[in-house]
Amino acid sequence: MDDIKLLEAVERYINGQMSPDERVHFEQLRKTNTEIDQLVVEHTYFIHQLTHHDEVRQFKAKLNDIHIDLGEQGIIESPRLKGKAKVVYLVNKFKRTALIAASIAGITTITISSLVWSLSSKAPAKDIAQLSRKIEELNRKNRELDKEIDQVKTTVSTPTTIIYKKGGTGFLLSTKGLLLTNAHVVNKASSVVVQNSAGKELAARVVYMDLARDLAILKITDSSFEAPASLPYAIRRSSGELAEPVYTLGYPRNEIVYGEGYLSAKTGYDGDTLSYQIAIAANPGNSGGPIINRNGEVVGMLSAKQTTAEGVVFATQAKYIHQALDSLKQDTAYAKTKLPAKSSLKGVDRIQQVKKITDYVYMVKVN
Amino acid sequence: MKADNETLLLRGLAKNDRKAIETIYRENYNLVQALVVKNNGTAEDAKDIFQEAMIVLFEKAKQESFTLQCQLRTYIYSICRRLWLKRLLQQNRFMIAEDSEVELAHVEEEVEEQERLNTEFSMMEKAINSLGEPCKSLLEAFYLQKRNMQDIALSFGYTNAENAKNQKYKCLVRLKKLFFSQYNSQT
């Protein structure tokens, strides 16, 4: 109890909150009692360290934030442009390792891909719901419109407005407007548009589709699409860790929604090795949303949920995003596409991360 | 005129003003990145080095006695160069492209000083991270956000201010112990 009072006195002394009389008295005490003197010195130093730590921490956060901003504005030069020296250096350094790794990788790829194909479940079972969203309201409007059209059909030519009935989420894979979503979201679509977080609609078309892995890549074709200088997140090549905390962003409604959870199993439904099981709240419309870890790396893409259990969601593993892109790259128009390899969000707090990522997550609407 | 501008920038920097920091960042980063990338480094290294130099500058700008003896650009570049040289030496590597025609400032003291500050920072970081909740938030509320005890008691769910004060004291003693135990093993 006395210790608490003493500390309080020391703090008031350091902060200059003592009355002049009290101060004189306390200084006298300091002179006669070395223990108290020691405490004053120690506490002053400690509080200085504590506030200084906080100041520097905030300053560092600001620096990181600015770095990302300037990177996006293209003011920070991308080192890839002038990285010749670096490339030479890296090649020399890792030549041997790379050769060995490549031969091992070659052998494993062949073995694993044959294994994967024999092991993975071919079609989603009945108790898995694919999370694409029927836009109910639009459906209703559609019917009303149909009625109206019927009424005016005789006098007016048919209006060309397209009503989008299904929806999901997608996120940018490259600065050139390639967007990843679920194949089940855009399957059998006659037209596709994507809508950004500001509500702007952009025309897009499907350039790649893999129904078995439930992956589709769209290309934003709209001339008003403003290509960003870089993407803040990276697409991870290795698989995520069990219990790794993750979050997702998606459009279960007309507004971007954040959800967080963790990676609960390294395989998906019924031991499916293409996907993870994730404990996260998801609704129809979340399909195609990125699953992101704390370093701002995309570890997967949300695809389906188990209808017989609550909060059980499956996500396609990120390495299949790389594979999908590799197949797309055989088309010469996309041969030079590169996935973002480095996340600029490492060490940035969650709120700032989400703020950045929001701009790269789109609502996918399908007719 | 230029010197005046730089004094203003430094004053803003000392106050942790985002605009000032951004201006300095914008005008100096690419030069540093070029230096690091040319000399065995990656863009990630460049970012680390540059941000560390910014912290050096931040610490310096806060001191009233500090005046810049050369151009801001030269100062930042010199610090980064020194920091990068040190890091390369630690990995038994060296600079390839020596830039003889670039003007350099004497920054040895600043860099030494920063090393000391960095150790202190990481000791505090470690201490705070191993402290746990609710202690961490409680101390932050009192010492950093400077909220009063009544207010803290209310939002942390303590029955009264006295109770919160006791709790805060216990937390502080723990944090001090965590911090000074590292401090003593260092020296």
XYZ file of C-alpha atoms in Angstrom:
554
model
C 0.000 0.000 0.000
C 2.823 2.365 0.962
C 4.591 1.496 -2.237
C 1.575 2.599 -4.236
C 1.457 5.929 -2.409
C 5.174 6.419 -2.855
C 4.961 5.732 -6.579
C 2.066 8.141 -6.873
C 4.154 10.811 -5.175
C 7.080 10.113 -7.468
C 4.816 10.411 -10.507
C 3.372 13.695 -9.314
C 6.897 14.931 -8.678
C 8.089 13.939 -12.147
C 5.043 15.476 -13.798
C 5.467 18.696 -11.815
C 2.068 18.351 -10.163
C 3.289 19.043 -6.628
C 2.661 22.267 -4.770
C 5.861 24.293 -4.091
C 5.849 23.325 -0.403
C 5.338 19.689 -1.157
C 8.057 19.840 -3.735
C 10.619 21.279 -1.326
C 9.680 18.603 1.176
C 9.994 15.837 -1.411
C 13.357 17.084 -2.624
C 14.595 17.058 0.962
C 13.409 13.462 1.198
C 15.282 12.584 -1.973
C 18.505 13.942 -0.548
C 18.269 12.022 2.674
C 16.823 8.774 1.358
C 18.870 7.204 -1.424
C 16.213 4.579 -2.082
C 13.662 7.214 -2.975
C 16.234 9.048 -5.051
C 16.958 5.835 -6.886
C 13.251 5.264 -7.508
C 12.850 8.759 -8.980
C 15.751 8.244 -11.367
C 14.604 4.798 -12.362
C 10.984 5.751 -12.822
C 11.822 8.846 -14.890
C 13.946 6.723 -17.171
C 11.298 4.018 -17.400
C 8.419 6.359 -18.224
C 10.608 8.030 -20.810
C 11.282 4.629 -22.390
C 7.601 3.755 -22.327
C 6.446 6.952 -24.044
C 9.372 6.893 -26.420
C 8.529 3.334 -27.429
C 4.966 4.340 -28.189
C 6.088 7.359 -30.177
C 8.492 5.338 -32.322
C 5.914 2.587 -32.794
C 3.396 5.101 -34.117
C 6.050 6.688 -36.283
C 6.959 3.309 -37.770
C 3.317 2.566 -38.530
C 3.072 5.891 -40.320
C 6.209 5.139 -42.344
C 4.794 1.792 -43.443
C 1.537 3.403 -44.384
C 3.279 6.086 -46.428
C 5.440 3.465 -48.130
C 2.358 1.598 -49.311
C 0.642 4.794 -50.433
C 3.623 6.008 -52.426
C 4.031 2.545 -53.917
C 0.436 2.619 -55.091
C 0.826 6.063 -56.563
C 3.844 4.767 -58.454
C 6.172 7.313 -56.836
C 8.369 4.615 -55.362
C 10.050 2.998 -58.305
C 9.477 -0.682 -58.681
C 12.886 -2.310 -58.270
C 12.065 -4.889 -60.918
C 12.633 -2.174 -63.527
C 16.242 -1.656 -62.593
C 17.019 -4.921 -60.904
C 19.670 -6.230 -63.254
C 22.375 -6.221 -60.624
C 20.052 -7.907 -58.199
C 19.091 -10.612 -60.621
C 22.711 -11.407 -61.411
C 23.459 -11.534 -57.734
C 20.542 -13.801 -56.934
C 21.269 -16.112 -59.832
C 24.867 -16.537 -58.702
C 23.891 -17.042 -55.141
C 21.199 -19.602 -55.696
C 22.308 -21.319 -58.890
C 23.138 -24.619 -57.280
C 20.201 -24.617 -54.918
C 17.871 -23.733 -57.745
C 19.079 -26.583 -59.924
C 18.637 -29.148 -57.189
C 15.300 -27.685 -56.150
C 14.071 -27.637 -59.720
C 14.854 -31.308 -60.277
C 13.233 -32.289 -56.991
C 10.247 -30.060 -57.735
C 9.877 -31.661 -61.154
C 9.719 -35.155 -59.734
C 7.367 -34.175 -56.918
C 5.053 -32.249 -59.201
C 4.561 -35.262 -61.408
C 3.942 -37.591 -58.477
C 1.705 -35.176 -56.613
C -0.392 -34.084 -59.523
C -1.191 -37.681 -60.343
C -1.996 -38.248 -56.675
C -4.129 -35.117 -56.455
C -6.209 -36.151 -59.399
C -6.834 -39.580 -58.022
C -7.621 -38.301 -54.516
C -9.623 -35.157 -54.935
C -13.372 -35.343 -54.876
C -14.648 -34.677 -58.347
C -17.864 -32.886 -57.639
C -19.082 -31.060 -54.543
C -21.493 -33.200 -52.538
C -25.038 -32.260 -51.693
C -24.410 -30.879 -48.218
C -22.041 -28.279 -49.515
C -23.579 -25.074 -50.647
C -21.730 -22.992 -53.133
C -21.800 -19.496 -51.878
C -22.868 -17.555 -54.887
C -25.749 -15.282 -54.194
C -29.044 -14.992 -55.930
C -29.926 -11.374 -55.862
C -33.502 -11.766 -54.751
C -34.476 -8.205 -55.043
C -33.188 -7.994 -58.557
C -35.072 -11.144 -59.407
C -38.277 -9.537 -58.252
C -37.496 -6.379 -60.152
C -36.767 -8.503 -63.147
C -40.254 -9.968 -63.025
C -41.793 -6.530 -62.640
C -39.757 -5.306 -65.551
C -40.847 -8.271 -67.617
C -44.431 -7.329 -66.941
C -43.838 -3.741 -67.899
C -42.014 -4.808 -70.985
C -44.911 -6.990 -71.986
C -47.191 -4.023 -71.642
C -45.121 -1.696 -73.774
C -43.700 -4.239 -76.142
C -46.117 -3.388 -78.860
C -45.068 0.238 -79.033
C -41.450 0.346 -77.928
C -38.436 -1.738 -78.947
C -37.155 -4.017 -76.173
C -34.906 -2.240 -73.652
C -31.337 -3.530 -73.416
C -30.811 -3.260 -69.672
C -29.236 -6.395 -68.279
C -30.463 -7.605 -64.929
C -27.824 -9.457 -62.924
C -29.249 -12.399 -61.059
C -26.295 -13.999 -59.354
C -23.373 -12.571 -57.478
C -20.143 -13.353 -55.738
C -16.839 -11.796 -54.831
C -13.562 -11.530 -56.708
C -10.179 -9.954 -56.131
C -7.460 -8.591 -58.380
C -4.592 -10.912 -59.327
C -2.639 -8.442 -61.379
C -2.507 -4.733 -61.916
C -3.674 -5.305 -65.487
C -7.201 -6.146 -64.379
C -7.161 -9.923 -63.988
C -9.628 -10.886 -61.300
C -10.031 -14.229 -59.547
C -13.377 -15.672 -58.526
C -15.134 -19.039 -58.225
C -16.040 -20.928 -61.367
C -19.490 -21.640 -59.935
C -20.151 -17.916 -59.676
C -19.596 -17.222 -63.370
C -20.471 -20.618 -64.827
C -22.908 -20.383 -67.747
C -22.919 -16.617 -67.535
C -24.029 -14.680 -70.540
C -22.578 -11.460 -69.201
C -20.444 -10.496 -66.250
C -19.790 -7.163 -64.584
C -17.723 -6.375 -61.524
C -18.412 -3.601 -59.087
C -15.727 -1.961 -56.944
C -16.086 -0.806 -53.363
C -17.087 2.643 -54.566
C -20.063 1.103 -56.360
C -18.757 1.597 -59.897
C -19.642 -1.138 -62.389
C -17.056 -2.364 -64.879
C -17.532 -4.778 -67.756
C -15.543 -8.009 -67.603
C -15.259 -11.319 -69.400
C -14.238 -14.809 -68.362
C -10.781 -15.728 -69.679
C -10.125 -18.917 -67.727
C -12.365 -21.474 -66.069
C -11.575 -24.651 -64.155
C -14.746 -26.203 -62.792
C -12.978 -29.058 -61.007
C -10.995 -26.648 -58.881
C -13.783 -24.093 -58.895
C -11.495 -21.322 -60.150
C -12.240 -18.709 -62.764
C -10.218 -15.742 -63.936
C -11.952 -12.667 -65.299
C -10.432 -9.838 -67.241
C -11.821 -6.372 -66.635
C -12.361 -5.050 -70.143
C -13.952 -1.755 -69.263
C -12.035 1.245 -70.605
C -12.761 3.196 -67.421
C -10.840 0.663 -65.301
C -7.986 2.463 -63.590
C -5.091 0.044 -63.244
C -3.354 0.356 -59.857
C 0.460 0.607 -59.787
C 0.794 -2.404 -57.511
C -1.224 -4.809 -55.385
C -0.773 -4.616 -51.614
C -1.151 -8.352 -50.948
C 0.863 -11.345 -52.125
C -0.464 -14.699 -53.338
C 1.201 -17.363 -51.235
C 2.756 -20.436 -52.832
C 3.088 -22.622 -49.762
C 0.070 -23.827 -47.843
C -1.254 -22.096 -44.748
C -0.622 -23.310 -41.209
C -3.156 -24.964 -38.982
C -4.717 -22.459 -36.542
C -3.332 -19.543 -38.547
C -5.640 -16.546 -38.025
C -7.189 -15.379 -41.289
C -9.799 -12.932 -42.505
C -11.885 -12.413 -45.592
C -13.599 -9.587 -47.415
C -16.639 -10.151 -49.582
C -19.999 -8.996 -50.806
C -22.761 -11.074 -49.184
C -24.792 -7.890 -49.610
C -24.379 -4.684 -51.530
C -21.646 -3.549 -49.167
C -18.214 -5.013 -48.489
C -18.245 -7.164 -45.343
C -15.289 -8.221 -43.179
C -15.110 -11.559 -41.395
C -12.374 -13.244 -39.397
C -11.562 -16.769 -38.336
C -8.815 -19.370 -38.495
C -7.577 -22.208 -40.638
C -9.122 -25.266 -39.039
C -7.954 -28.115 -41.303
C -5.450 -28.496 -44.088
C -7.913 -30.395 -46.253
C -11.412 -29.548 -47.336
C -14.707 -31.394 -47.467
C -14.311 -35.148 -47.183
C -10.500 -34.921 -47.226
C -10.388 -32.860 -50.414
C -6.708 -31.932 -50.833
C -7.451 -28.980 -53.090
C -8.900 -26.922 -50.281
C -8.695 -25.942 -46.627
C -11.351 -25.976 -43.990
C -11.766 -22.608 -42.375
C -13.811 -21.498 -39.409
C -15.271 -18.184 -40.475
C -18.710 -16.650 -40.837
C -19.670 -16.658 -44.516
C -22.854 -16.129 -46.445
C -23.923 -16.586 -50.031
C -22.043 -13.890 -51.924
C -18.783 -14.443 -50.034
C -17.784 -16.959 -52.702
C -14.589 -15.913 -54.431
C -13.398 -13.712 -51.569
C -9.696 -13.765 -50.630
C -8.591 -15.546 -47.436
C -5.792 -13.423 -46.039
C -3.351 -14.048 -43.195
C -1.888 -11.500 -40.815
C 1.040 -10.696 -43.108
C -1.325 -9.678 -45.874
C -0.740 -12.821 -47.906
C -3.614 -14.482 -49.726
C -3.601 -18.114 -48.576
C -6.760 -19.162 -50.391
C -10.095 -18.284 -51.916
C -13.375 -18.882 -50.174
C -15.534 -21.273 -52.159
C -18.168 -23.253 -50.325
C -19.748 -23.972 -46.975
C -21.058 -27.076 -45.335
C -24.800 -26.747 -44.918
C -24.948 -29.361 -42.179
C -22.602 -27.461 -39.883
C -22.408 -23.809 -38.952
C -19.246 -21.775 -39.537
C -17.533 -24.492 -41.591
C -16.271 -23.039 -44.827
C -13.942 -24.356 -47.497
C -11.349 -22.410 -49.393
C -9.331 -23.276 -52.471
C -5.618 -23.302 -51.619
C -3.550 -20.437 -52.984
C -1.069 -22.667 -54.815
C -3.847 -23.581 -57.249
C -4.201 -19.895 -58.058
C -0.584 -20.029 -59.235
C -1.345 -23.149 -61.249
C -4.416 -21.582 -62.824
C -2.396 -18.572 -63.843
C 0.338 -20.777 -65.267
C -2.210 -22.409 -67.572
C -3.622 -19.018 -68.504
C -0.118 -17.804 -69.360
C 0.012 -20.251 -72.272
C -2.204 -17.735 -73.970
C 0.339 -15.236 -75.303
C -1.814 -12.257 -74.358
C -1.258 -13.096 -70.690
C 2.205 -14.627 -70.917
C 3.816 -11.787 -69.033
C 1.362 -11.705 -66.144
C 2.989 -11.887 -62.722
C 1.290 -12.563 -59.452
C 2.249 -10.223 -56.610
C 4.952 -12.111 -54.692
C 5.530 -9.770 -51.807
C 2.971 -8.338 -49.455
C 3.497 -4.715 -48.521
C 1.128 -5.156 -45.583
C 3.483 -7.049 -43.276
C 3.561 -5.445 -39.863
C 0.672 -3.152 -40.717
C -2.266 -3.317 -38.338
C -5.459 -5.077 -39.378
C -7.595 -1.982 -39.823
C -5.074 -0.410 -42.187
C -4.647 -3.693 -44.072
C -8.371 -3.992 -44.661
C -8.564 -0.362 -45.708
C -5.945 -1.009 -48.377
C -7.320 -4.323 -49.583
C -10.905 -3.090 -49.927
C -9.994 -1.313 -53.157
C -8.919 -4.572 -54.763
C -11.940 -6.688 -53.847
C -14.858 -6.536 -56.272
C -18.427 -7.723 -56.363
C -18.991 -10.050 -59.293
C -22.449 -9.857 -60.848
C -23.596 -12.386 -63.357
C -26.504 -12.654 -65.689
C 14.792 29.376 -49.174
C 15.603 25.703 -49.473
C 17.183 25.638 -46.027
C 14.077 27.289 -44.561
C 11.893 24.698 -46.184
C 13.982 21.917 -44.728
C 13.812 23.430 -41.239
C 10.033 23.484 -41.581
C 10.014 19.880 -42.724
C 12.132 18.833 -39.757
C 9.844 20.694 -37.386
C 6.875 18.858 -38.868
C 8.725 15.582 -38.609
C 9.437 16.167 -34.923
C 5.699 16.612 -34.367
C 5.033 13.326 -36.181
C 3.182 15.243 -38.893
C 2.191 12.953 -41.722
C 2.530 15.504 -44.484
C 6.114 16.374 -43.556
C 7.076 12.711 -43.281
C 5.493 11.962 -46.620
C 7.322 14.839 -48.327
C 10.692 13.686 -47.019
C 9.848 10.114 -47.989
C 8.761 11.093 -51.476
C 11.855 13.180 -52.174
C 14.488 10.809 -50.871
C 13.358 7.204 -51.062
C 14.235 6.358 -54.648
C 17.817 7.543 -54.296
C 18.320 5.255 -51.298
C 16.647 2.343 -53.020
C 18.977 2.769 -55.977
C 21.976 2.724 -53.636
C 20.876 -0.445 -51.846
C 19.750 -2.321 -54.942
C 23.009 -1.462 -56.708
C 24.909 -2.890 -53.757
C 23.667 -6.416 -53.236
C 20.377 -5.440 -51.625
C 16.690 -5.938 -52.337
C 13.836 -3.441 -52.350
C 12.824 -4.850 -48.971
C 16.309 -4.067 -47.591
C 16.040 -0.560 -49.005
C 12.748 -0.022 -47.234
C 14.238 -1.203 -43.909
C 17.313 0.962 -44.237
C 15.403 4.033 -45.334
C 12.870 3.720 -42.537
C 15.616 3.314 -39.995
C 17.254 6.487 -41.293
C 13.893 8.226 -40.985
C 13.797 7.203 -37.335
C 17.312 8.619 -36.823
C 16.131 11.850 -38.383
C 12.985 11.810 -36.260
C 15.006 11.435 -33.048
C 17.378 14.192 -34.128
C 14.609 16.561 -35.176
C 13.067 16.293 -31.727
C 16.235 17.661 -30.098
C 16.098 21.418 -29.852
C 19.844 21.738 -30.224
C 19.823 20.011 -33.589
C 20.528 21.985 -36.743
C 21.224 20.461 -40.083
C 24.777 21.167 -41.259
C 24.206 19.997 -44.807
C 21.354 19.390 -47.203
C 18.648 17.072 -45.923
C 19.195 14.856 -48.931
C 22.908 14.459 -48.177
C 22.173 13.746 -44.542
C 19.646 10.991 -45.245
C 21.797 9.475 -47.942
C 24.844 9.421 -45.660
C 22.950 7.705 -42.868
C 21.515 5.096 -45.198
C 24.883 4.452 -46.744
C 26.464 3.997 -43.338
C 23.640 1.698 -42.151
C 23.833 -0.402 -45.283
C 27.619 -0.664 -45.089
C 27.282 -1.926 -41.530
C 24.697 -4.482 -42.492
C 26.797 -5.741 -45.382
C 29.836 -6.068 -43.114
C 27.810 -8.119 -40.647
C 27.099 -10.556 -43.454
C 30.717 -10.478 -44.641
C 29.781 -8.704 -47.820
C 30.914 -5.402 -49.250
C 29.801 -2.472 -51.304
C 30.310 -2.991 -55.002
C 29.555 0.393 -56.453
C 31.498 3.016 -54.536
C 30.107 6.440 -55.305
C 33.122 8.697 -54.961
C 31.553 11.845 -56.374
C 28.608 11.917 -53.967
C 28.902 14.338 -51.079
C 28.720 12.689 -47.676
C 28.115 14.003 -44.164
C 29.632 12.748 -40.911
C 26.955 10.660 -39.309
C 28.910 8.056 -37.296
C 27.651 9.382 -33.969
C 24.039 9.374 -35.076
C 24.272 5.780 -36.222
C 25.946 4.640 -32.996
C 23.337 6.475 -30.957
C 20.553 4.880 -32.964
C 21.866 1.424 -32.183
C 21.518 2.140 -28.490
C 17.982 3.473 -28.992
C 17.094 0.408 -31.039
C 18.162 -1.945 -28.262
C 16.068 -0.004 -25.778
C 13.125 -0.035 -28.149
C 13.274 -3.767 -28.660
C 13.653 -4.381 -24.918
C 10.479 -2.392 -24.284
C 8.739 -4.090 -27.191
C 9.584 -7.490 -25.765
C 8.529 -6.493 -22.254
C 5.179 -5.094 -23.420
C 4.465 -8.081 -25.627
C 5.041 -10.558 -22.825
C 2.944 -8.506 -20.398
C -0.467 -9.666 -21.631
C -3.929 -8.237 -21.154
C -5.534 -6.428 -19.415
C -2.229 -5.055 -18.079
C -1.067 -3.801 -21.450
C -4.225 -1.812 -22.185
C -4.452 -0.599 -18.623
C -0.944 0.884 -18.664
C -1.449 2.304 -22.135
C -4.655 3.991 -21.033
C -2.950 5.611 -18.070
C 0.571 6.422 -19.236
C 0.076 6.988 -22.950
C -3.500 8.125 -23.456
C -3.306 9.940 -20.090
C -6.838 8.984 -19.114
C -7.809 9.469 -15.486
C -8.431 6.626 -13.051
C -12.213 7.106 -12.782
C -12.542 6.832 -16.492
C -10.256 3.811 -16.657
C -12.084 2.051 -13.813
C -15.337 2.524 -15.676
C -14.187 1.218 -19.043
C -12.150 -1.700 -17.656
C -14.941 -2.736 -15.301
C -13.245 -2.084 -11.941
C -15.570 -1.229 -9.068
C -13.780 2.042 -8.285
C -10.760 4.182 -9.107
C -8.845 2.894 -6.081
C -9.201 -0.640 -7.343
C -8.018 0.311 -10.806
C -5.056 2.100 -9.265
C -3.993 -1.015 -7.361
C -4.284 -3.066 -10.510
C -2.299 -0.530 -12.496
C 0.413 -0.575 -9.867
C 0.720 -4.351 -10.041
C 0.912 -4.205 -13.819
C 3.547 -1.491 -13.739
C 5.713 -3.484 -11.331
C 5.493 -6.475 -13.667
C 6.362 -4.449 -16.748
C 9.298 -2.807 -14.995
C 10.572 -6.203 -13.934
C 10.286 -7.528 -17.494
C 12.063 -4.486 -18.865
C 14.871 -4.146 -16.343
C 15.695 -7.848 -16.297
C 16.692 -7.537 -19.963
C 18.385 -4.239 -19.229
C 20.572 -5.816 -16.555
C 21.511 -8.801 -18.662
C 22.533 -6.394 -21.428
C 24.961 -4.335 -19.359
